[in-house]
Amino acid sequence: MATKRGARKSTRSASRPASGGKSTARPRAGRGGTTDPLPDAHRRWEEGFEASPPRDSERGKAVTVSLRPVPALTDPTDLEGKDFLADVGFPGEFPYTRGVHRSGYRTKLWTMRQFAGFGTSKDTNERYKFLLAHGQTGLSVAFDLPTLMGYDSDHAHSEGEVGMCGVAISSIEDMDALFRDIPLDRVSTSMTINGPAAIVLAMYVGVAEERGIAPEKLRGTLQNDILKEFIAQKEFIFPPKPSMKLVVDTIEYGAKRTPQWNTVSISGYHIREAGSTAAQELAFTLADGFAYVEAAIERGLDVDDFAPRLSFFWNAHLDFFEEIAKYRASRRIWARHMRDRYKAKNPKSWLLRFHTQTAGVSLTAQQPENNIVRTAIEALAGILGGTQSLHTNSMDETLALPSERAVKIALRTQQVLAHEHGVAEVIDPLGGSYHVERLTDDLEREAEEYFRRMDEQGGVLACVEKGFQQREIARSAYDYQRALERGERVVVGVNRFVEEGEALQIPLLKIGQDAEKEQRRRLKRLRETRDGSATKAALEKVRKAAKADENLMPHLVTAVRARATLGEIVEVLKGVYGVYEETPEF
């Protein structure tokens, strides 16, 4: 641990919340040798606090969304022994607790990057143009389930799912249509895909090359975080080891060919959506990041050649202060490990840059307009925590893909926060808060304990195969659900302030079967008009390269440009790597 903290002394009992009281703390010498009056003053405050009637039936239920007990008050004794420069410092300086940029948002706002995708490439292209016209500053692609799982739109397993929860992409021609009239060398694009991520990146590079744009000019992010899939979201295809190999292939390719592209976005978002606590999201995500670093170093890459292009993706959940502390702790942990453990010399390798998305699981189908308020406050936590990029969820996302009205409100939420409330003008305004600094320290300590436990079991990949992270998350999700059922966590409109006979009064986006029919037509036409022999030869080169353990990225770019489809390439790789089936955990 980088932080140094003295023992906390308190009269707190196990059945009551932490009040921040220090009744048993010994007096300390103050200026001029006088006794420090702080403990006596706090003792008087605590006596009054304990005598006051509780707001709820039991004050002991004051907990965060992670079920962490919430102290009613913190004070300087919570931070005894803390070295400000070593542990907190200044923005843009090691250990980056207060942010990775000295100027914060004073010189550049975060990127407003609304996640979007539905139907066909043409449908989503129109939505992108709508968002860009209304002030969005970056693109973020949501793919449909067949694409995420590596199936073409005309595969039997795709039936009924094409274009339903994202855009359908089966070929380079779909990718070209997705970004029609959008300058790839001037717009930053994020892609949320993992199992077939290398193939999708190859399509994007292939489209750029066919437009005369060099890969070196492309800017954006590929999620490509397969470890998170095994832990939480479960959209994996191949077993863990070849899946990790594909991730390192993209890291190596990116370092050489796409230097402005983030080839891995290490994601805690889906870990949190699966039910983890803030500390688990922090620990498991950073551990995944360290595992990618180690795998790339083992490949023979210099850490400073690839680490500056690694990025992160965090959840912004309901508990305002806990989320801000999580972001601050993440930067400090990453910087220390990259510098001291992995011996990175380039300060850019120490920087944890991250995108934030407000919590999908916090949205409710009941009284959906309340989701606008939840999202705004979650977004504010991301901003005050120093995010570089932000997506705000739409109010209707528990009911359907976002309508144009809902997504515009979500974008306007970011714009109001950016321009009307002054929150972008002060860098890390909560730095120095006794409560936030203590939470930051607590989360860092809990993350380091998880690192120790995982190291004892053989590391991240071994823990994934044993189901360690999955069991920890499942326990946390169960505990939270039980707290909801007991009424210890309040969800407005769900378990309190319920309106009987509520009528839904917001418009919803409906996705019909036209997208699937159009995709089938497009694929049929592609297969009829392409050079079949060239496609077959390119797929065979992918097969041979996979068997020879070569970097697949150049071969994938060649294959997609020869009009091989996503599903065809995945089938070739399944023949070499196999298909992963998870052992159920009960």
Coordinates of C-alpha atoms in Angstrom, one line a residue:
M1 CA 0.0 0.0 0.0
A2 CA 1.2 3.5 -0.8
T3 CA -0.9 5.1 1.9
K4 CA 0.0 5.3 5.5
R5 CA -2.8 5.5 8.0
G6 CA -2.9 5.4 11.8
A7 CA -5.3 3.1 13.7
R8 CA -8.8 4.4 13.9
K9 CA -10.2 4.5 17.4
S10 CA -13.9 4.7 18.0
T11 CA -16.8 3.9 20.2
R12 CA -18.7 2.4 17.2
S13 CA -20.6 -0.8 17.9
A14 CA -21.2 -3.5 15.4
S15 CA -24.9 -2.9 15.4
R16 CA -24.7 0.9 14.6
P17 CA -23.2 2.7 11.7
A18 CA -19.8 4.2 11.8
S19 CA -20.4 7.7 13.1
G20 CA -16.8 8.9 12.6
G21 CA -16.5 9.2 16.3
K22 CA -13.1 9.0 18.0
S23 CA -14.2 8.9 21.6
T24 CA -11.3 6.8 22.8
A25 CA -8.6 8.7 20.8
R26 CA -5.9 10.1 23.0
P27 CA -5.3 13.9 23.0
R28 CA -2.6 15.0 20.7
A29 CA -0.1 17.8 21.1
G30 CA -1.1 20.9 19.1
R31 CA 0.6 24.3 18.4
G32 CA 2.7 25.6 21.3
G33 CA 2.5 22.3 23.1
T34 CA -1.2 22.6 23.9
T35 CA -3.5 19.6 23.8
D36 CA -5.3 19.1 20.5
P37 CA -9.0 19.8 21.2
L38 CA -10.2 17.7 18.3
P39 CA -10.9 14.4 20.2
D40 CA -12.8 16.3 22.9
A41 CA -14.8 18.2 20.4
H42 CA -15.7 15.1 18.5
R43 CA -16.7 13.3 21.7
R44 CA -19.2 16.1 22.4
W45 CA -20.5 15.9 18.9
E46 CA -20.8 12.1 19.0
E47 CA -22.8 12.3 22.3
G48 CA -25.3 14.6 20.6
F49 CA -25.4 12.4 17.5
E50 CA -26.1 9.2 19.4
A51 CA -28.9 10.9 21.3
S52 CA -30.7 12.1 18.2
P53 CA -33.6 9.9 16.8
P54 CA -32.7 7.8 13.8
R55 CA -34.2 8.8 10.4
D56 CA -35.1 5.2 9.7
S57 CA -36.1 2.4 12.1
E58 CA -32.5 1.4 12.6
R59 CA -29.5 3.6 12.0
G60 CA -27.4 0.5 11.4
K61 CA -28.8 0.2 7.9
A62 CA -26.8 3.2 6.5
V63 CA -24.8 1.4 3.8
T64 CA -23.6 2.2 0.3
V65 CA -24.8 0.4 -2.8
S66 CA -22.0 -2.1 -2.1
L67 CA -23.4 -2.6 1.4
R68 CA -20.4 -0.9 2.9
P69 CA -21.2 0.8 6.2
V70 CA -21.4 4.6 5.8
P71 CA -19.8 6.7 8.6
A72 CA -22.0 9.7 9.5
L73 CA -18.9 11.8 9.8
T74 CA -15.2 11.7 9.0
D75 CA -12.5 14.1 10.3
P76 CA -8.7 14.6 10.1
T77 CA -8.0 11.6 12.4
D78 CA -9.3 9.3 9.7
L79 CA -6.3 10.3 7.6
E80 CA -3.6 10.2 10.3
G81 CA -0.2 9.6 8.9
K82 CA -1.2 10.4 5.3
D83 CA 1.5 12.0 3.1
F84 CA -0.3 14.4 0.8
L85 CA 2.3 14.5 -1.9
A86 CA 2.9 10.7 -1.9
D87 CA -0.7 9.6 -1.6
V88 CA -2.8 12.4 -3.2
G89 CA -0.5 14.8 -5.0
F90 CA -1.5 17.2 -7.7
P91 CA -3.5 16.5 -10.9
G92 CA -1.4 15.2 -13.8
E93 CA 1.4 14.1 -11.4
F94 CA 2.2 10.7 -9.9
P95 CA 0.3 8.9 -8.4
Y96 CA -2.5 10.6 -10.4
T97 CA -5.1 10.2 -7.6
R98 CA -6.5 13.6 -8.6
G99 CA -6.5 13.0 -12.4
V100 CA -4.2 12.2 -15.3
H101 CA -4.3 15.8 -16.8
R102 CA -3.0 18.9 -15.0
S103 CA -5.7 21.0 -16.4
G104 CA -8.6 18.7 -15.9
Y105 CA -11.6 19.9 -18.0
R106 CA -10.4 23.5 -18.0
T107 CA -8.8 23.0 -21.5
K108 CA -10.8 20.1 -22.9
L109 CA -14.1 18.5 -21.8
W110 CA -14.6 14.8 -21.6
T111 CA -15.7 13.1 -24.9
M112 CA -19.5 12.7 -25.0
R113 CA -19.8 9.2 -26.5
Q114 CA -23.3 7.8 -26.5
F115 CA -23.4 4.0 -27.0
A116 CA -25.7 3.3 -30.1
G117 CA -26.6 0.5 -32.5
F118 CA -29.7 -1.2 -33.8
G119 CA -31.0 -2.8 -36.9
T120 CA -28.9 -2.7 -40.0
S121 CA -25.8 -0.6 -40.7
K122 CA -27.9 1.9 -42.5
D123 CA -30.3 2.3 -39.5
T124 CA -27.4 2.9 -37.1
N125 CA -25.5 5.2 -39.5
E126 CA -28.6 7.5 -39.4
R127 CA -28.6 7.5 -35.6
Y128 CA -24.8 8.4 -35.5
K129 CA -25.5 11.3 -37.8
F130 CA -28.4 12.4 -35.6
L131 CA -26.1 12.3 -32.5
L132 CA -23.2 14.1 -34.1
A133 CA -25.6 16.8 -35.3
H134 CA -26.8 17.3 -31.7
G135 CA -23.3 17.7 -30.3
Q136 CA -22.0 14.3 -29.6
T137 CA -18.2 14.3 -29.9
G138 CA -17.4 10.6 -30.4
L139 CA -19.0 7.4 -31.6
S140 CA -19.6 4.2 -29.7
V141 CA -20.8 1.0 -31.5
A142 CA -23.3 -1.4 -29.9
F143 CA -23.3 -4.7 -31.8
D144 CA -26.2 -7.2 -31.8
L145 CA -26.0 -10.5 -30.0
P146 CA -25.2 -12.7 -33.1
T147 CA -22.2 -10.4 -33.9
L148 CA -21.0 -10.5 -30.3
M149 CA -21.1 -14.3 -30.4
G150 CA -19.4 -14.6 -33.8
Y151 CA -22.4 -15.6 -35.9
D152 CA -23.4 -14.2 -39.3
S153 CA -26.9 -12.7 -39.5
D154 CA -28.1 -15.7 -41.6
H155 CA -26.9 -18.4 -39.2
A156 CA -29.6 -20.5 -37.6
H157 CA -28.6 -19.3 -34.1
S158 CA -29.1 -15.7 -35.1
E159 CA -32.8 -16.1 -36.0
G160 CA -34.9 -13.5 -34.1
E161 CA -31.9 -11.6 -32.7
V162 CA -30.5 -9.8 -35.7
G163 CA -30.4 -6.0 -35.0
M164 CA -32.4 -6.4 -31.9
C165 CA -29.9 -5.2 -29.2
G166 CA -27.3 -3.6 -31.4
V167 CA -26.2 -3.3 -35.0
A168 CA -25.7 -6.4 -37.2
I169 CA -22.3 -6.6 -38.7
S170 CA -21.3 -9.7 -40.7
S171 CA -18.9 -8.3 -43.3
I172 CA -16.6 -5.5 -44.2
E173 CA -19.4 -4.2 -46.4
D174 CA -21.6 -3.8 -43.3
M175 CA -18.8 -2.0 -41.6
D176 CA -18.4 0.4 -44.5
A177 CA -22.2 1.1 -44.5
L178 CA -22.1 1.7 -40.8
F179 CA -19.7 4.6 -41.2
R180 CA -20.9 5.9 -44.6
D181 CA -20.1 9.7 -44.9
I182 CA -18.3 9.6 -41.6
P183 CA -14.6 10.5 -41.8
L184 CA -12.7 7.7 -40.0
D185 CA -9.5 9.8 -39.7
R186 CA -11.3 12.6 -37.9
V187 CA -13.8 10.8 -35.6
S188 CA -12.9 8.7 -32.6
T189 CA -14.8 5.4 -32.5
S190 CA -15.3 3.0 -29.6
M191 CA -16.4 -0.6 -30.3
T192 CA -17.9 -2.8 -27.5
I193 CA -17.1 -6.3 -28.6
N194 CA -14.9 -9.0 -27.2
G195 CA -14.9 -12.6 -28.5
P196 CA -14.6 -11.7 -32.2
A197 CA -12.9 -8.3 -31.4
A198 CA -9.8 -8.9 -33.5
I199 CA -12.0 -9.6 -36.6
V200 CA -14.1 -6.5 -36.1
L201 CA -11.0 -4.4 -35.7
A202 CA -9.7 -5.9 -39.0
M203 CA -12.9 -4.9 -40.7
Y204 CA -12.5 -1.3 -39.4
V205 CA -8.9 -1.2 -40.6
G206 CA -10.0 -2.8 -43.9
V207 CA -12.7 -0.1 -44.5
A208 CA -10.1 2.6 -43.8
E209 CA -7.6 1.2 -46.2
E210 CA -10.2 0.8 -48.9
R211 CA -11.0 4.5 -48.4
G212 CA -7.3 5.4 -48.7
I213 CA -6.9 6.1 -44.9
A214 CA -3.8 4.7 -43.3
P215 CA -4.3 2.7 -40.1
E216 CA -1.9 5.0 -38.3
K217 CA -4.6 7.8 -38.6
L218 CA -7.4 5.8 -36.9
R219 CA -8.4 6.9 -33.4
G220 CA -10.7 4.9 -31.1
T221 CA -11.0 2.0 -28.7
L222 CA -11.7 -1.7 -29.0
Q223 CA -13.1 -3.3 -25.8
N224 CA -11.4 -6.6 -26.5
D225 CA -11.5 -7.6 -22.8
I226 CA -12.0 -11.3 -22.9
L227 CA -11.2 -12.0 -19.2
K228 CA -14.2 -9.9 -18.2
E229 CA -16.3 -12.0 -20.4
F230 CA -15.3 -15.2 -18.6
I231 CA -15.9 -13.4 -15.3
A232 CA -19.2 -11.6 -15.9
Q233 CA -20.8 -11.1 -19.3
K234 CA -20.3 -14.6 -20.7
E235 CA -20.0 -13.6 -24.4
F236 CA -16.9 -15.7 -25.1
I237 CA -16.3 -18.1 -28.0
F238 CA -12.8 -19.7 -27.6
P239 CA -11.2 -21.1 -24.5
P240 CA -9.2 -18.7 -22.2
K241 CA -5.7 -19.3 -23.5
P242 CA -6.3 -18.8 -27.2
S243 CA -8.6 -15.9 -26.4
M244 CA -5.8 -14.3 -24.5
K245 CA -3.5 -14.9 -27.5
L246 CA -5.9 -13.0 -29.7
V247 CA -5.9 -10.1 -27.3
V248 CA -2.1 -9.9 -27.4
D249 CA -2.2 -10.2 -31.2
T250 CA -4.2 -7.0 -31.3
I251 CA -2.0 -5.3 -28.7
E252 CA 1.1 -6.1 -30.8
Y253 CA -0.5 -5.1 -34.1
G254 CA -1.8 -1.9 -32.5
A255 CA 1.7 -0.9 -31.3
K256 CA 3.0 -1.3 -34.8
R257 CA 0.1 -0.2 -37.1
T258 CA -2.5 1.7 -35.2
P259 CA -0.6 3.8 -32.6
Q260 CA -3.6 6.1 -31.8
W261 CA -5.9 3.2 -31.2
N262 CA -6.6 1.7 -27.8
T263 CA -6.6 -2.0 -28.5
V264 CA -7.9 -3.1 -25.1
S265 CA -10.5 -1.3 -23.0
I266 CA -10.3 -3.2 -19.7
S267 CA -13.9 -3.2 -18.4
G268 CA -15.2 -3.1 -14.9
Y269 CA -18.6 -2.1 -16.2
H270 CA -20.0 -5.5 -16.9
I271 CA -18.4 -6.9 -13.7
R272 CA -20.4 -4.3 -11.7
E273 CA -23.6 -4.9 -13.8
A274 CA -23.3 -8.6 -12.8
G275 CA -23.6 -7.7 -9.1
S276 CA -20.1 -7.0 -7.8
T277 CA -19.3 -4.4 -5.2
A278 CA -17.3 -1.3 -6.0
A279 CA -14.2 -2.9 -4.5
Q280 CA -14.6 -6.1 -6.6
E281 CA -15.1 -4.1 -9.7
L282 CA -11.9 -2.2 -8.9
A283 CA -9.9 -5.3 -8.0
F284 CA -11.0 -7.7 -10.7
T285 CA -10.7 -5.1 -13.5
L286 CA -7.3 -3.9 -12.6
A287 CA -6.1 -7.5 -12.1
D288 CA -7.3 -8.3 -15.7
G289 CA -5.3 -5.3 -16.9
F290 CA -2.2 -6.6 -15.2
A291 CA -2.8 -10.0 -16.8
Y292 CA -2.8 -8.4 -20.3
V293 CA 0.4 -6.5 -19.5
E294 CA 2.1 -9.7 -18.3
A295 CA 0.9 -11.6 -21.4
A296 CA 2.2 -8.9 -23.8
I297 CA 5.5 -8.7 -22.0
E298 CA 5.8 -12.5 -22.2
R299 CA 5.2 -12.1 -26.0
G300 CA 8.4 -10.0 -26.0
L301 CA 6.8 -6.5 -26.2
D302 CA 8.4 -3.6 -24.3
V303 CA 5.8 -2.4 -21.7
D304 CA 6.3 1.2 -22.8
D305 CA 5.5 0.3 -26.4
F306 CA 1.9 -0.7 -25.6
A307 CA 0.9 0.4 -22.1
P308 CA 0.1 4.0 -23.1
R309 CA -2.7 2.7 -25.4
L310 CA -4.4 0.6 -22.7
S311 CA -7.6 2.2 -21.4
F312 CA -10.3 1.3 -18.9
F313 CA -14.1 1.3 -18.7
W314 CA -15.8 1.9 -15.4
N315 CA -19.4 1.8 -14.2
A316 CA -21.0 4.8 -12.6
H317 CA -23.3 3.4 -10.0
L318 CA -25.8 4.9 -7.5
D319 CA -23.5 5.7 -4.6
F320 CA -22.0 9.1 -5.4
F321 CA -19.0 9.2 -3.1
E322 CA -18.1 5.5 -3.4
E323 CA -17.9 5.8 -7.2
I324 CA -15.7 8.9 -7.1
A325 CA -13.4 7.2 -4.6
K326 CA -13.2 4.1 -6.9
Y327 CA -12.0 6.2 -9.8
R328 CA -9.4 7.9 -7.7
A329 CA -8.1 4.7 -6.2
S330 CA -7.9 3.0 -9.7
R331 CA -5.5 5.7 -11.0
R332 CA -3.3 5.4 -7.9
I333 CA -3.1 1.6 -8.0
W334 CA -2.4 1.4 -11.7
A335 CA 0.3 4.1 -11.6
R336 CA 2.1 2.4 -8.8
H337 CA 2.0 -1.1 -10.2
M338 CA 3.0 0.0 -13.7
R339 CA 6.0 2.0 -12.4
D340 CA 7.2 -0.2 -9.6
R341 CA 6.1 -3.7 -10.6
Y342 CA 6.3 -3.7 -14.4
K343 CA 9.1 -1.1 -14.5
A344 CA 7.5 1.1 -17.1
K345 CA 9.6 4.2 -17.6
N346 CA 7.3 6.3 -19.8
P347 CA 5.0 8.3 -17.5
K348 CA 2.2 7.8 -20.2
S349 CA 2.4 4.1 -19.3
W350 CA 1.4 5.0 -15.7
L351 CA -1.8 6.8 -16.7
L352 CA -5.1 5.1 -16.2
R353 CA -7.4 6.7 -18.8
F354 CA -11.0 5.6 -18.7
H355 CA -14.5 5.8 -20.2
T356 CA -17.5 5.8 -17.9
Q357 CA -21.1 4.6 -18.5
T358 CA -23.9 5.2 -16.0
A359 CA -25.3 2.0 -14.4
G360 CA -27.7 0.1 -16.5
V361 CA -28.8 -2.0 -13.5
S362 CA -29.8 1.1 -11.6
L363 CA -32.5 1.9 -14.2
T364 CA -36.1 0.8 -13.5
A365 CA -39.0 -0.1 -15.8
Q366 CA -41.3 1.5 -13.2
Q367 CA -41.6 5.3 -13.3
P368 CA -38.9 5.4 -16.1
E369 CA -38.6 9.2 -15.9
N370 CA -36.9 8.8 -12.6
N371 CA -34.0 7.3 -14.6
I372 CA -33.1 10.7 -15.9
V373 CA -32.3 11.8 -12.4
R374 CA -30.4 8.7 -11.5
T375 CA -28.3 9.0 -14.7
A376 CA -27.5 12.7 -14.1
I377 CA -26.2 12.0 -10.6
E378 CA -24.2 9.0 -11.7
A379 CA -22.8 11.0 -14.6
L380 CA -21.8 13.8 -12.2
A381 CA -19.8 11.2 -10.1
G382 CA -18.0 10.1 -13.3
I383 CA -17.1 13.8 -14.1
L384 CA -16.0 14.6 -10.5
G385 CA -14.0 11.4 -10.6
G386 CA -12.1 12.6 -13.7
T387 CA -13.4 10.5 -16.6
Q388 CA -12.0 11.1 -20.1
S389 CA -15.2 9.9 -21.9
L390 CA -18.8 9.4 -20.8
H391 CA -22.0 7.7 -21.9
T392 CA -25.3 8.5 -20.2
N393 CA -28.0 5.9 -20.3
S394 CA -31.4 6.7 -21.6
M395 CA -34.5 6.6 -19.5
D396 CA -36.2 3.8 -21.5
E397 CA -33.3 1.3 -21.7
T398 CA -35.0 -1.3 -19.4
L399 CA -37.9 -1.4 -21.8
A400 CA -36.3 -1.1 -25.3
L401 CA -33.4 0.3 -27.2
P402 CA -33.3 4.1 -26.8
S403 CA -35.7 6.2 -28.8
E404 CA -34.4 9.4 -30.4
R405 CA -36.2 11.5 -27.7
A406 CA -34.7 9.5 -24.9
V407 CA -31.2 9.4 -26.3
K408 CA -31.3 13.2 -26.9
I409 CA -32.3 13.8 -23.3
A410 CA -29.3 11.6 -22.2
L411 CA -26.9 13.6 -24.4
R412 CA -28.4 16.9 -23.2
T413 CA -27.8 15.7 -19.6
Q414 CA -24.1 15.6 -20.3
Q415 CA -24.2 19.0 -22.0
V416 CA -26.1 20.6 -19.1
L417 CA -23.5 19.2 -16.6
A418 CA -20.6 20.4 -18.9
H419 CA -21.9 23.9 -19.4
E420 CA -24.4 25.0 -16.7
H421 CA -23.2 23.9 -13.3
G422 CA -19.5 24.8 -13.1
V423 CA -18.4 21.2 -12.3
A424 CA -15.9 21.2 -15.2
E425 CA -14.1 24.3 -13.9
V426 CA -12.4 22.9 -10.7
I427 CA -10.0 20.0 -10.9
D428 CA -10.9 17.2 -8.5
P429 CA -13.0 19.4 -6.3
L430 CA -13.6 16.6 -3.7
G431 CA -9.8 16.0 -3.3
G432 CA -9.0 16.5 0.4
S433 CA -12.5 15.6 1.6
Y434 CA -12.0 13.5 4.7
H435 CA -14.8 11.2 3.5
V436 CA -13.6 10.8 -0.1
E437 CA -10.0 10.3 0.9
R438 CA -10.8 7.7 3.5
L439 CA -13.1 5.9 0.9
T440 CA -10.3 6.0 -1.6
D441 CA -7.9 4.5 0.9
D442 CA -10.4 1.8 1.9
L443 CA -11.1 0.7 -1.7
E444 CA -7.4 0.6 -2.5
R445 CA -6.7 -1.6 0.5
E446 CA -9.6 -4.0 -0.4
A447 CA -8.4 -4.2 -4.0
E448 CA -4.8 -5.0 -2.9
E449 CA -6.2 -7.8 -0.7
Y450 CA -8.0 -9.3 -3.7
F451 CA -4.8 -9.1 -5.7
R452 CA -3.1 -11.1 -2.9
R453 CA -5.8 -13.7 -2.8
M454 CA -5.7 -14.2 -6.6
D455 CA -1.9 -14.4 -6.6
E456 CA -2.1 -17.1 -4.0
Q457 CA -4.4 -19.1 -6.3
G458 CA -2.1 -18.9 -9.3
G459 CA -3.1 -15.6 -10.9
V460 CA -6.1 -14.2 -12.8
L461 CA -6.4 -16.8 -15.5
A462 CA -6.2 -19.7 -12.9
C463 CA -8.9 -17.9 -10.8
V464 CA -11.1 -17.5 -13.8
E465 CA -10.9 -21.2 -14.6
K466 CA -11.6 -22.0 -10.9
G467 CA -14.6 -19.6 -10.8
F468 CA -13.2 -17.5 -8.0
Q469 CA -14.3 -14.1 -9.3
Q470 CA -17.6 -15.5 -10.4
R471 CA -18.4 -16.8 -6.9
E472 CA -17.4 -13.6 -5.3
I473 CA -19.6 -11.6 -7.5
A474 CA -22.5 -14.0 -7.1
R475 CA -22.3 -13.7 -3.3
S476 CA -22.4 -9.9 -3.5
A477 CA -25.3 -9.9 -6.0
Y478 CA -27.2 -12.2 -3.6
D479 CA -26.5 -10.0 -0.6
Y480 CA -27.7 -6.9 -2.4
Q481 CA -30.9 -8.6 -3.6
R482 CA -31.7 -9.7 -0.1
A483 CA -31.1 -6.1 1.2
L484 CA -33.6 -4.9 -1.4
E485 CA -36.2 -7.5 -0.4
R486 CA -35.8 -6.6 3.3
G487 CA -36.2 -2.9 2.4
E488 CA -32.8 -2.0 3.6
R489 CA -32.0 -0.5 0.1
V490 CA -34.7 1.8 -1.3
V491 CA -35.4 1.9 -5.0
V492 CA -37.9 4.7 -5.7
G493 CA -40.9 3.3 -7.5
V494 CA -40.0 -0.3 -7.0
N495 CA -40.0 -1.0 -3.2
R496 CA -41.0 2.4 -2.0
F497 CA -43.1 5.2 -3.4
V498 CA -44.9 2.7 -5.7
E499 CA -47.7 3.9 -7.9
E500 CA -50.4 1.2 -8.4
G501 CA -51.8 0.9 -11.9
E502 CA -49.0 3.1 -13.4
A503 CA -49.4 3.7 -17.1
L504 CA -46.3 3.9 -19.3
Q505 CA -46.3 7.3 -21.0
I506 CA -43.0 7.4 -23.0
P507 CA -42.5 6.4 -26.7
L508 CA -40.5 3.2 -27.3
L509 CA -38.3 2.2 -30.2
K510 CA -39.6 -0.9 -31.9
I511 CA -37.2 -3.1 -33.9
G512 CA -39.1 -5.3 -36.4
Q513 CA -37.9 -8.2 -38.6
D514 CA -36.9 -6.0 -41.6
A515 CA -33.3 -5.8 -40.3
E516 CA -32.9 -9.6 -40.4
K517 CA -34.5 -9.9 -43.8
E518 CA -32.2 -7.2 -45.2
Q519 CA -29.1 -8.7 -43.6
R520 CA -29.9 -12.1 -45.2
R521 CA -30.3 -10.5 -48.6
R522 CA -27.0 -8.6 -48.2
L523 CA -25.1 -11.7 -47.2
K524 CA -26.6 -13.7 -50.0
R525 CA -25.5 -11.0 -52.5
L526 CA -22.0 -10.8 -51.0
R527 CA -21.5 -14.6 -51.3
E528 CA -22.7 -14.6 -54.9
T529 CA -20.6 -11.6 -56.1
R530 CA -17.3 -12.0 -54.2
D531 CA -14.3 -13.9 -55.7
G532 CA -14.9 -17.2 -53.9
S533 CA -11.4 -18.6 -54.6
A534 CA -9.8 -15.5 -53.1
T535 CA -12.0 -15.8 -50.0
K536 CA -11.2 -19.4 -49.6
A537 CA -7.5 -18.8 -49.9
A538 CA -7.6 -16.0 -47.4
L539 CA -9.5 -18.2 -44.9
E540 CA -6.9 -21.0 -45.4
K541 CA -4.1 -18.5 -44.5
V542 CA -6.0 -17.6 -41.3
R543 CA -6.2 -21.3 -40.4
K544 CA -2.5 -22.0 -41.1
A545 CA -1.5 -18.8 -39.1
A546 CA -3.6 -19.9 -36.2
K547 CA -2.1 -23.4 -36.1
A548 CA 1.4 -21.9 -36.4
D549 CA 0.7 -19.5 -33.5
E550 CA 1.4 -16.4 -35.7
N551 CA -0.1 -13.0 -35.1
L552 CA -3.4 -13.2 -36.8
M553 CA -4.2 -9.5 -37.4
P554 CA -2.6 -9.1 -40.8
H555 CA -4.2 -12.3 -42.0
L556 CA -7.6 -11.2 -40.6
V557 CA -7.4 -7.8 -42.5
T558 CA -6.6 -9.7 -45.7
A559 CA -9.5 -12.1 -45.1
V560 CA -12.1 -9.4 -44.5
R561 CA -11.0 -7.5 -47.5
A562 CA -11.4 -10.7 -49.5
R563 CA -15.1 -10.6 -48.3
A564 CA -14.8 -13.4 -45.8
T565 CA -17.6 -12.9 -43.2
L566 CA -17.3 -12.7 -39.5
G567 CA -19.0 -16.1 -39.0
E568 CA -16.8 -17.8 -41.6
I569 CA -13.6 -16.6 -39.9
V570 CA -14.9 -17.6 -36.5
E571 CA -15.7 -21.1 -37.7
V572 CA -12.1 -21.4 -39.0
L573 CA -10.7 -20.4 -35.6
K574 CA -13.1 -22.7 -33.8
G575 CA -11.6 -25.5 -35.8
V576 CA -8.2 -24.6 -34.4
Y577 CA -8.9 -23.3 -30.9
G578 CA -12.1 -25.2 -30.0
V579 CA -15.2 -23.7 -28.3
Y580 CA -15.3 -22.9 -24.6
E581 CA -18.0 -24.3 -22.3
E582 CA -18.1 -22.9 -18.8
T583 CA -18.4 -25.1 -15.8
P584 CA -21.6 -24.1 -14.0
E585 CA -21.2 -22.6 -10.5
F586 CA -23.9 -23.1 -7.9

